[in-house]
Amino acid sequence: MTATATGVPGLVSRFARTTPDALAVTDGETSLTYAQLAAAARGFAGVLRERGVRPGDAVGVLLPHSVPTVVTQLAVWWAGAHYVPLDPEHPAPRIAAMLDTAGAGLTVGGKDLLETAGIPGDRTLPPPAGGAEYAGDGVPGREDDCEPAPDAVAYVMFTSGSTGRPKGVAVTHQGIARLVHQPQYVTLTPRDRVLFHSPVTFDASAFEVWAALANGAAVAVSTADRLSPAGLARDAERLGATVAVLTTALFHHLAARRSPVFGVLRGVLVGGEALSAQHARTVLRAHPWLELVNGYGPTEATTFATTHRIVDADCEGPPPIGLPIAGTTAHVMDEHGTPVPSGTRGELWLGGPRLALGYVGQPALTAERFVDHPEAGRLYRTGDVVSARPDGTLDFHGRTDDQVKVRGFRIEPGEIEHALREHPGVADAAVVVQRPAPDDARLVAFVVPAGGTAPGAGALRAHLEGRLPAHLVPNAWAFTDALPLTGVGKVDRRELAGRPVQGSGLPATGEDTAPGALSPLQQVVADLWSQALDQSVDDAGADFIALGGHSLLALCVVEDLREDLGVEISLADFFAAPTVAAQAALVEQALLHIHEGPGTPHDQPAAPAALEDRR
């Protein structure tokens, strides 16, 4: 039985019959066998049908990582529809735009999340409460399953759009089934557990769920803060995870800190940006049994298009992105669509049955990127520059356009620039990536004020935060009288990327404030910030984001606080207390909690060793 003949829903149904008691999904507290998962999904599919969901419909899914999320997505498929994953952290206007673009008339989600997103009550449905309520008698049988056609839409995943409008990529059932069923590029058996931790709007999450369920393995649902490396390692061990997908930026971070997660896992797939040979070698030499796979692929080609199993010899230079997998074809072309010789750089055009159908509601853009090649058939122009070795192995060399990858997120600067130009105080804007350190990429916005008066970085940040997800909000800001141009009249992004920019252009405390004496605890926090941000911090009112901080740098501080002071602070708490003073107060409360006990007065906690030399 092939994946394309049955699709992933059919594979799940088969495992529910042949290995009904095998574990299918668990978060450590709630667990479902394959029989229970099938019963739960079929039951909820019936609820969806009762709410009017029909084959071909789109259904929004606004849920955190959980067992019900997996049940819901499978139920949507068995109802004949396709799902649209939504991130609860995205601004409400963006969620509304995604639902409108996808044509989703119903959204499954928790009450609070739905209300925050502003979705009308008559277009919402609560999720199944773990699945147990559908595990009894009277559950619809297989005859009620809607078996999708290979070229039917499985899900719509949104990516950044250069015109200011996010692009909804329509991925097919055969695209995901061919990717995940019996993969040749990574070891995956029924004994494995695949860690489900990636953001649901990131296409790695589709691999995490369906690669497990298409092979009789289990989905290990991580409920930890998704940006917490320590929480990720604890969940991997707690859940018995054996396989995980990591963004390149997160892999680099974990490798640099010698995370214990690599001692738990057997297989790791890395993707999103160029892989550091140094970090790959560090991990492989410390964990020689680890199957480390460098994966490359745009959402338009269903997550991974090429892969390469990394060995020590690959780390003498930039590791390759490998050979095409799972029916994908790869063609290195010049600008006219003519193949170039081995060793010559060209644009990578991808083909094969796993290509997406295109961009929902954007036929012109679909026609521009998905082309009919006279010899190779339907191909997707990636915009990525590669070269092929004599054996066909591909090396990555960058982009042909302005698109960038930052911390694993695909970003079209044009989308940010479009949103900035909607501010009345902005005449023009350009967004580029600067790399103050090899493992640190920051978005920098250069803004031309309208009327000569700058609106202020704080106002512009607030303007974007109401329209764009956090990863599209610049980390640093600069104001200029005009944007530099190249000889052909285009914005000179290379020149802007080389311009020095300090912090974000935001004053640390809202007004210019002279640095004052710091308390011992504030000094500890300031020192950790200085180390992470690679700049001196000596003001209690300094703001982490205003100094150019972002989530991965925040992780460094959070982990250092845990290691140096023994305190656990979540990223949510970190960003809720963004100044040195506020964070020191947060740490103090955590220390008080740790050291409370018989004979320890609340106002005299035992001093951590890290503070002794500050007194």
XYZ file of C-alpha atoms in Angstrom:
615
model
C 0.000 0.000 0.000
C 1.588 3.296 -1.110
C 1.257 6.659 0.581
C -0.147 8.312 -2.515
C -2.804 5.614 -2.876
C -4.191 6.202 0.599
C -2.787 9.491 1.868
C -1.835 10.057 5.482
C -5.455 9.715 6.735
C -5.616 6.258 5.166
C -2.304 5.295 6.759
C -3.572 6.358 10.179
C -6.731 4.329 9.600
C -4.628 1.292 8.691
C -2.554 1.553 11.876
C -5.753 1.941 13.896
C -6.780 -1.481 12.536
C -3.446 -3.312 12.588
C -1.845 -1.829 15.737
C -4.828 -0.347 17.615
C -3.093 -0.303 21.001
C 0.113 1.374 19.815
C 0.735 4.863 21.183
C -0.222 7.546 18.657
C 0.046 10.846 20.537
C 0.999 11.942 24.045
C 1.803 15.104 25.958
C 2.878 13.175 29.032
C -0.512 13.503 30.733
C -3.006 12.725 27.981
C -2.244 9.810 25.661
C -4.180 8.280 22.773
C -3.583 4.960 21.054
C -4.112 4.692 17.318
C -7.592 3.254 17.922
C -8.454 6.095 20.287
C -7.023 8.738 17.957
C -9.041 7.380 15.028
C -12.220 7.262 17.140
C -11.661 10.787 18.423
C -10.911 12.220 14.980
C -13.868 10.472 13.343
C -16.160 11.688 16.082
C -14.989 15.272 15.720
C -15.202 14.989 11.932
C -18.899 14.284 12.483
C -19.186 17.459 14.564
C -17.511 19.420 11.782
C -19.960 18.038 9.233
C -22.852 19.022 11.482
C -21.468 22.568 11.468
C -21.606 22.580 7.686
C -18.040 21.666 6.782
C -17.951 20.079 3.331
C -15.222 18.556 1.149
C -12.897 21.247 -0.132
C -13.651 23.700 2.700
C -10.981 25.429 4.749
C -11.090 25.217 8.564
C -8.991 27.464 10.774
C -7.188 25.841 13.722
C -6.271 28.245 16.521
C -4.855 25.981 19.218
C -1.643 25.600 21.225
C 0.489 22.465 21.013
C -1.760 19.789 22.456
C -3.328 16.394 21.877
C -6.588 18.063 20.696
C -4.615 19.886 17.999
C -3.579 16.575 16.456
C -7.114 15.201 16.762
C -8.560 18.336 15.157
C -6.238 18.333 12.157
C -6.966 14.672 11.411
C -10.691 15.264 11.895
C -10.621 18.127 9.391
C -9.110 15.754 6.842
C -11.684 13.048 7.536
C -14.413 15.644 7.066
C -12.974 16.217 3.585
C -11.664 19.701 4.362
C -8.206 21.198 4.790
C -6.868 23.037 7.803
C -5.323 26.485 8.161
C -2.948 26.624 11.159
C -3.071 29.910 13.055
C -0.631 31.253 15.633
C -2.282 32.640 18.802
C 0.592 35.123 19.118
C -0.122 36.794 15.779
C -2.042 40.086 15.767
C -5.793 39.775 15.276
C -5.781 41.672 11.928
C -3.257 39.221 10.497
C -5.271 36.197 11.664
C -8.395 37.726 10.111
C -6.537 38.317 6.823
C -5.315 34.710 6.742
C -8.789 33.313 7.379
C -10.255 35.586 4.719
C -7.590 34.658 2.158
C -8.032 30.938 2.842
C -11.825 31.234 2.780
C -12.198 29.590 6.193
C -15.772 29.923 7.417
C -15.153 28.039 10.676
C -12.295 28.125 13.163
C -11.634 25.548 15.869
C -10.043 27.052 18.959
C -10.100 27.756 22.657
C -12.598 30.357 23.861
C -9.996 32.863 25.082
C -7.861 32.582 21.945
C -10.874 33.022 19.670
C -12.069 36.075 21.585
C -8.601 37.653 21.524
C -8.418 37.079 17.782
C -11.820 38.734 17.381
C -13.389 35.838 15.457
C -17.218 36.000 15.575
C -18.829 33.348 17.756
C -20.985 31.945 14.973
C -17.786 31.079 13.064
C -16.088 29.214 15.904
C -16.094 25.720 17.385
C -14.440 24.469 20.599
C -11.887 21.679 20.136
C -12.321 18.090 21.305
C -11.320 17.903 24.965
C -8.526 15.385 24.475
C -10.535 12.837 22.513
C -11.959 10.694 25.294
C -15.490 11.891 24.656
C -15.449 10.255 21.211
C -13.903 6.925 22.215
C -17.103 5.106 23.119
C -19.767 3.306 21.101
C -21.495 4.831 18.135
C -18.355 6.398 16.658
C -18.662 6.742 12.869
C -16.791 3.982 11.041
C -14.391 4.066 8.124
C -17.241 4.265 5.678
C -17.783 7.852 6.838
C -14.181 8.882 6.226
C -13.706 11.253 3.318
C -10.631 9.876 1.566
C -8.882 12.834 -0.084
C -7.639 12.788 -3.647
C -3.834 13.002 -4.018
C -4.016 16.507 -5.463
C -6.579 17.773 -2.922
C -5.438 20.512 -0.540
C -4.229 19.175 2.827
C -3.403 22.473 4.518
C -2.718 26.114 3.726
C 0.495 27.454 5.268
C 1.181 31.195 5.144
C 4.565 32.738 4.398
C 5.736 36.340 4.236
C 4.704 38.241 1.113
C 6.700 40.974 -0.629
C 3.574 43.000 -1.460
C 2.500 43.315 2.167
C 0.039 40.451 1.877
C 1.006 37.068 3.384
C 1.005 34.234 0.856
C -1.154 31.188 1.544
C 0.584 28.118 0.120
C -1.832 25.285 -0.742
C -0.028 22.008 0.050
C -1.524 18.792 -1.311
C -2.155 15.421 0.315
C 0.298 13.673 -1.978
C 2.859 16.354 -1.157
C 2.800 15.609 2.575
C 2.256 11.838 2.158
C 5.258 11.367 -0.130
C 7.405 13.405 2.251
C 6.602 11.540 5.449
C 5.770 7.915 4.564
C 8.752 5.587 4.947
C 11.323 8.372 4.498
C 14.697 7.341 3.097
C 16.487 10.456 4.374
C 15.986 9.857 8.119
C 15.397 6.741 10.200
C 11.824 6.553 11.459
C 10.202 3.382 12.812
C 7.064 2.528 14.812
C 9.243 2.586 17.944
C 10.075 6.272 17.500
C 8.540 9.361 19.026
C 8.719 12.595 17.019
C 8.839 15.816 19.030
C 5.987 18.210 18.125
C 7.290 21.611 19.208
C 7.613 23.885 16.149
C 5.145 26.763 15.719
C 2.028 25.381 14.013
C 2.396 28.029 11.293
C 5.902 26.750 10.514
C 5.865 23.875 8.017
C 8.212 21.790 10.157
C 5.201 21.196 12.418
C 3.461 19.287 9.614
C 6.439 16.947 9.418
C 6.485 16.498 13.203
C 2.866 15.320 13.333
C 2.401 13.435 10.082
C 5.819 11.776 9.860
C 5.028 10.089 13.158
C 1.466 9.053 12.292
C 2.278 7.919 8.729
C 4.772 5.385 10.084
C 3.063 3.983 13.152
C 5.223 6.068 15.477
C 4.033 8.493 18.175
C 3.683 12.273 18.279
C 5.396 13.588 21.432
C 3.660 16.900 22.124
C 5.919 19.422 23.816
C 3.950 21.760 26.063
C 7.005 23.724 27.189
C 7.644 27.331 26.217
C 8.452 26.765 22.559
C 11.419 29.151 22.728
C 12.945 27.586 25.831
C 15.898 25.302 25.041
C 15.935 24.030 28.630
C 12.212 23.251 28.444
C 12.696 21.614 25.065
C 15.404 19.316 26.449
C 13.294 18.439 29.490
C 10.262 17.666 27.329
C 12.320 15.564 24.911
C 13.525 13.453 27.816
C 10.173 13.407 29.644
C 8.293 12.316 26.542
C 10.912 9.868 25.318
C 11.358 11.727 22.017
C 13.827 10.178 19.586
C 13.502 12.411 16.495
C 13.227 16.204 16.293
C 13.254 19.018 13.736
C 15.175 22.142 14.751
C 15.519 25.467 12.994
C 19.136 26.166 12.148
C 19.274 29.119 14.531
C 17.950 27.016 17.412
C 20.342 24.180 16.540
C 23.268 26.612 16.630
C 22.122 27.941 19.998
C 21.741 24.458 21.473
C 25.066 23.324 20.023
C 26.950 26.336 21.376
C 25.599 25.608 24.862
C 26.117 21.859 24.564
C 22.467 21.191 25.280
C 21.621 17.820 26.828
C 18.863 17.414 24.211
C 21.390 15.848 21.805
C 22.054 13.118 24.324
C 18.351 12.200 24.295
C 17.630 12.182 20.562
C 18.725 9.706 17.917
C 17.814 11.772 14.854
C 17.818 15.535 14.260
C 16.734 17.339 11.084
C 17.986 20.921 10.772
C 16.672 23.501 8.325
C 15.810 27.120 7.681
C 19.189 28.760 7.138
C 22.769 27.866 6.231
C 24.136 25.288 8.670
C 27.310 26.128 10.582
C 29.991 23.498 10.029
C 31.551 24.320 13.390
C 28.339 23.679 15.322
C 27.564 20.526 13.344
C 31.023 19.128 14.074
C 30.759 20.010 17.776
C 27.495 18.083 18.102
C 28.610 15.083 16.044
C 31.873 14.654 17.924
C 30.080 14.834 21.270
C 27.271 12.512 20.095
C 28.711 10.285 17.330
C 25.580 8.127 17.187
C 23.376 11.090 16.198
C 21.781 11.054 12.754
C 22.154 14.727 11.783
C 20.308 15.685 8.581
C 20.646 19.061 6.888
C 17.299 19.751 5.218
C 16.426 22.389 2.653
C 13.104 23.297 1.128
C 10.540 26.057 0.746
C 6.946 25.614 1.877
C 6.008 25.535 -1.805
C 7.816 22.181 -2.133
C 6.365 20.711 1.096
C 8.903 21.307 3.856
C 12.006 19.422 2.656
C 13.046 19.231 -0.995
C 16.665 18.132 -0.519
C 18.553 16.599 2.399
C 22.080 15.568 3.317
C 23.211 13.359 6.197
C 26.038 15.308 7.801
C 29.283 13.519 8.670
C 32.508 14.944 10.052
C 34.063 15.273 6.591
C 31.240 17.645 5.541
C 32.360 20.102 8.208
C 35.601 21.102 6.458
C 33.528 23.765 4.691
C 29.879 24.867 4.451
C 27.778 21.660 4.636
C 25.811 20.886 1.451
C 22.021 20.870 1.257
C 22.178 17.515 -0.489
C 20.154 15.635 -3.065
C 16.429 15.805 -3.892
C 14.145 13.486 -1.916
C 10.712 11.868 -2.076
C 9.994 12.444 -5.759
C 11.365 15.992 -5.924
C 13.448 16.992 -8.952
C 16.103 19.704 -8.751
C 17.342 21.803 -11.677
C 20.068 24.463 -11.576
C 19.140 27.035 -14.232
C 20.248 30.383 -15.571
C 17.815 33.289 -15.827
C 16.445 31.895 -19.101
C 15.620 28.470 -17.680
C 18.599 26.745 -19.289
C 20.515 24.179 -17.192
C 24.013 25.259 -16.128
C 27.042 22.922 -15.855
C 28.131 21.284 -12.595
C 30.029 23.699 -10.386
C 28.330 26.740 -11.932
C 26.013 28.809 -9.814
C 22.408 29.199 -10.880
C 18.876 29.424 -9.553
C 17.346 26.271 -8.103
C 14.097 25.238 -9.799
C 12.198 22.394 -8.129
C 9.743 19.956 -9.669
C 7.876 16.759 -8.917
C 4.526 15.716 -7.449
C 5.120 17.376 -4.080
C 4.899 20.931 -5.379
C 2.101 22.994 -3.888
C -0.875 23.966 -6.022
C 0.123 27.606 -5.699
C -0.850 30.674 -3.690
C -4.471 30.877 -2.570
C -6.260 33.755 -4.267
C -3.124 35.004 -6.055
C -3.163 33.537 -9.583
C -0.699 36.054 -11.015
C 1.896 35.332 -8.343
C 1.284 31.592 -8.741
C 1.925 31.867 -12.490
C 5.098 33.866 -11.845
C 6.670 31.382 -9.423
C 5.208 28.075 -10.674
C 6.156 27.829 -14.333
C 5.689 25.279 -17.102
C 9.161 24.450 -18.331
C 9.203 23.084 -21.909
C 11.430 20.153 -20.973
C 11.190 19.634 -17.192
C 7.443 20.234 -16.758
C 5.891 22.218 -13.916
C 8.630 23.782 -11.769
C 8.842 26.162 -8.825
C 11.435 28.919 -9.040
C 12.919 29.104 -5.539
C 14.996 32.254 -5.935
C 17.838 30.405 -4.197
C 21.316 30.316 -5.704
C 23.000 26.889 -5.701
C 25.633 24.891 -7.512
C 25.730 21.155 -8.141
C 28.701 18.906 -7.484
C 29.512 16.192 -10.063
C 27.330 13.691 -8.162
C 24.412 16.144 -8.073
C 24.826 17.181 -4.427
C 23.782 20.811 -4.039
C 25.614 23.633 -2.284
C 23.704 26.735 -1.203
C 25.030 30.227 -2.043
C 22.275 32.716 -1.152
C 19.339 34.432 -2.863
C 18.589 36.071 -6.188
C 16.212 38.548 -4.524
C 15.744 40.375 -1.213
C 14.098 37.517 0.686
C 15.940 36.569 3.881
C 15.835 33.967 6.622
C 16.064 35.185 10.218
C 16.003 32.671 13.080
C 14.328 30.144 10.800
C 11.586 32.470 9.578
C 11.247 33.252 5.891
C 10.919 37.027 5.611
C 10.088 39.271 2.692
C 11.387 42.742 3.665
C 8.765 44.178 1.336
C 5.984 43.059 3.668
C 7.506 45.024 6.550
C 8.252 48.012 4.336
C 4.674 48.033 3.071
C 3.339 48.117 6.638
C 5.765 50.899 7.591
C 4.694 53.064 4.654
C 1.128 52.869 5.932
C 2.220 54.997 8.908
C 1.496 58.691 8.187
C 4.918 59.705 9.462
C 6.830 57.495 7.001
C 7.699 58.589 3.479
C 9.752 55.519 2.617
C 11.446 52.581 4.314
C 13.854 49.743 3.674
C 14.464 46.707 5.853
C 17.704 44.717 5.760
C 19.455 42.071 7.819
C 22.603 42.871 9.760
C 24.741 40.184 11.372
C 26.692 41.563 14.332
C 27.858 38.010 15.106
C 27.914 34.759 13.087
C 24.961 33.334 15.039
C 23.034 36.605 15.339
C 20.833 38.031 12.577
C 18.836 41.198 13.217
C 16.249 43.038 11.162
C 17.092 46.721 10.799
C 14.609 49.292 9.488
C 15.869 52.422 7.742
C 13.083 54.992 7.685
C 12.691 58.216 5.697
C 10.383 60.474 7.738
C 7.482 62.220 6.050
C 7.765 65.981 6.332
C 11.225 65.760 7.831
C 10.067 64.871 11.366
C 10.769 61.340 12.528
C 7.725 59.692 14.159
C 9.918 57.853 16.677
C 10.979 54.228 16.747
C 8.616 53.447 19.617
C 5.599 54.616 17.634
C 6.692 52.668 14.557
C 7.274 49.515 16.595
C 3.786 49.808 18.102
C 2.376 50.392 14.608
C 3.940 47.170 13.318
C 3.125 45.097 16.393
C -0.556 45.675 15.707
C -0.204 44.355 12.158
C 2.626 41.845 11.941
C 3.867 38.823 13.906
C 6.809 39.390 16.237
C 9.414 37.914 13.884
C 8.605 40.613 11.304
C 9.139 43.545 13.703
C 12.643 45.053 13.299
C 15.148 44.817 16.143
C 16.861 48.092 15.312
C 15.858 51.390 13.734
C 17.597 54.221 11.927
C 16.292 57.393 10.322
C 17.732 58.816 7.137
C 16.962 61.671 4.763
C 16.935 59.343 1.758
C 17.536 55.699 0.926
C 20.743 55.003 -1.034
C 20.263 53.751 -4.591
C 22.272 51.528 -6.886
C 23.288 52.580 -10.396
C 20.056 51.141 -11.805
C 17.882 53.033 -9.332
C 17.139 50.244 -6.839
C 17.558 50.573 -3.083
C 21.152 49.710 -2.222
C 20.446 47.112 0.439
C 24.069 46.023 0.614
C 25.117 49.537 1.608
C 22.383 49.685 4.245
C 23.345 46.275 5.619
C 26.852 47.649 6.239
C 25.773 50.824 8.006
C 26.441 50.852 11.766
C 23.264 51.004 13.830
C 23.275 51.237 17.611
C 20.348 49.646 19.453
C 16.950 50.422 18.030
C 16.777 54.180 18.079
C 14.575 53.963 21.152
C 15.672 55.788 24.305
C 16.124 53.308 27.110
C 13.475 54.679 29.449
C 11.347 56.814 27.160
C 13.576 59.843 27.817
C 17.334 60.254 27.798
C 18.479 59.170 31.225
C 21.979 59.312 32.642
C 23.240 55.955 33.898
C 22.977 55.565 37.648
C 24.438 53.208 40.202
C 23.151 49.670 39.865
C 22.287 47.354 42.723
C 24.255 44.074 42.880
C 21.368 42.150 41.338
C 20.818 44.779 38.649
C 24.524 44.596 37.851
C 24.281 40.828 37.344
C 21.386 41.314 34.928
C 23.184 44.166 33.142
C 26.337 42.061 32.761
C 24.364 39.174 31.236
C 22.639 41.586 28.868
C 25.997 43.072 27.877
C 27.310 39.615 27.061
C 24.250 38.638 25.006
C 23.892 41.970 23.186
C 27.637 42.470 22.688
C 27.447 46.031 23.977
C 27.847 47.763 27.310
C 24.707 48.018 29.467
C 25.004 50.220 32.558
C 21.552 51.755 33.037
C 18.808 50.287 35.225
C 16.251 51.672 32.790
C 17.807 50.082 29.701
C 15.272 48.190 27.580
C 16.282 44.839 26.082
C 14.302 45.227 22.854
C 15.394 48.849 22.480
C 19.002 47.668 22.553
C 18.375 45.285 19.655
C 17.461 42.188 21.633
C 15.343 39.371 20.228
C 14.082 35.958 21.282
C 17.281 33.956 20.797
C 19.376 36.534 22.645
C 16.759 36.530 25.397
C 17.197 32.760 25.642
C 20.889 33.282 26.330
C 20.067 35.592 29.245
C 17.348 33.277 30.597
C 19.713 30.304 30.557
C 22.545 32.304 32.129
C 20.213 33.443 34.914
C 19.316 29.841 35.571
C 22.937 28.696 35.556
C 24.367 31.632 37.551
C 21.543 32.302 40.001
C 19.458 29.140 39.882
C 16.249 30.961 38.881
C 13.759 29.884 36.218
C 12.240 32.725 34.176
C 10.003 32.107 31.180
C 10.450 34.119 27.999
C 6.962 35.554 28.497
C 8.033 36.905 31.904
C 11.319 38.096 30.420
C 9.628 40.255 27.800
C 6.992 41.422 30.289
C 9.842 42.876 32.384
C 12.013 44.329 29.601
C 14.236 46.700 31.632
C 17.251 45.876 33.768
C 15.474 47.120 36.897
C 12.242 45.234 36.201
C 14.108 42.051 35.414
C 16.239 42.322 38.528
C 13.045 42.673 40.576
C 11.661 39.574 38.857
C 14.839 37.652 39.661
C 14.680 38.834 43.262
C 11.159 37.467 43.629
C 12.278 34.167 42.157
C 15.214 34.026 44.594
C 12.922 34.760 47.518
C 10.684 31.901 46.442
C 13.653 29.548 46.138
C 15.130 30.432 49.515
C 11.913 30.652 51.525
C 11.744 28.055 54.260
C 11.885 27.485 57.981
C 14.301 29.887 59.579
C 14.842 31.985 56.465
C 13.313 35.469 56.871
C 11.677 36.749 53.680
C 13.820 39.844 53.630
C 17.108 37.947 54.098
C 17.421 35.339 51.359
C 20.649 33.437 51.065
C 22.867 35.205 48.541
C 23.752 33.230 45.419
C 27.447 32.831 44.773
C 27.175 35.023 41.693
C 26.286 37.989 43.930
C 28.997 37.566 46.562
C 31.599 39.557 44.669
C 29.121 42.379 44.078
C 28.847 43.247 47.771
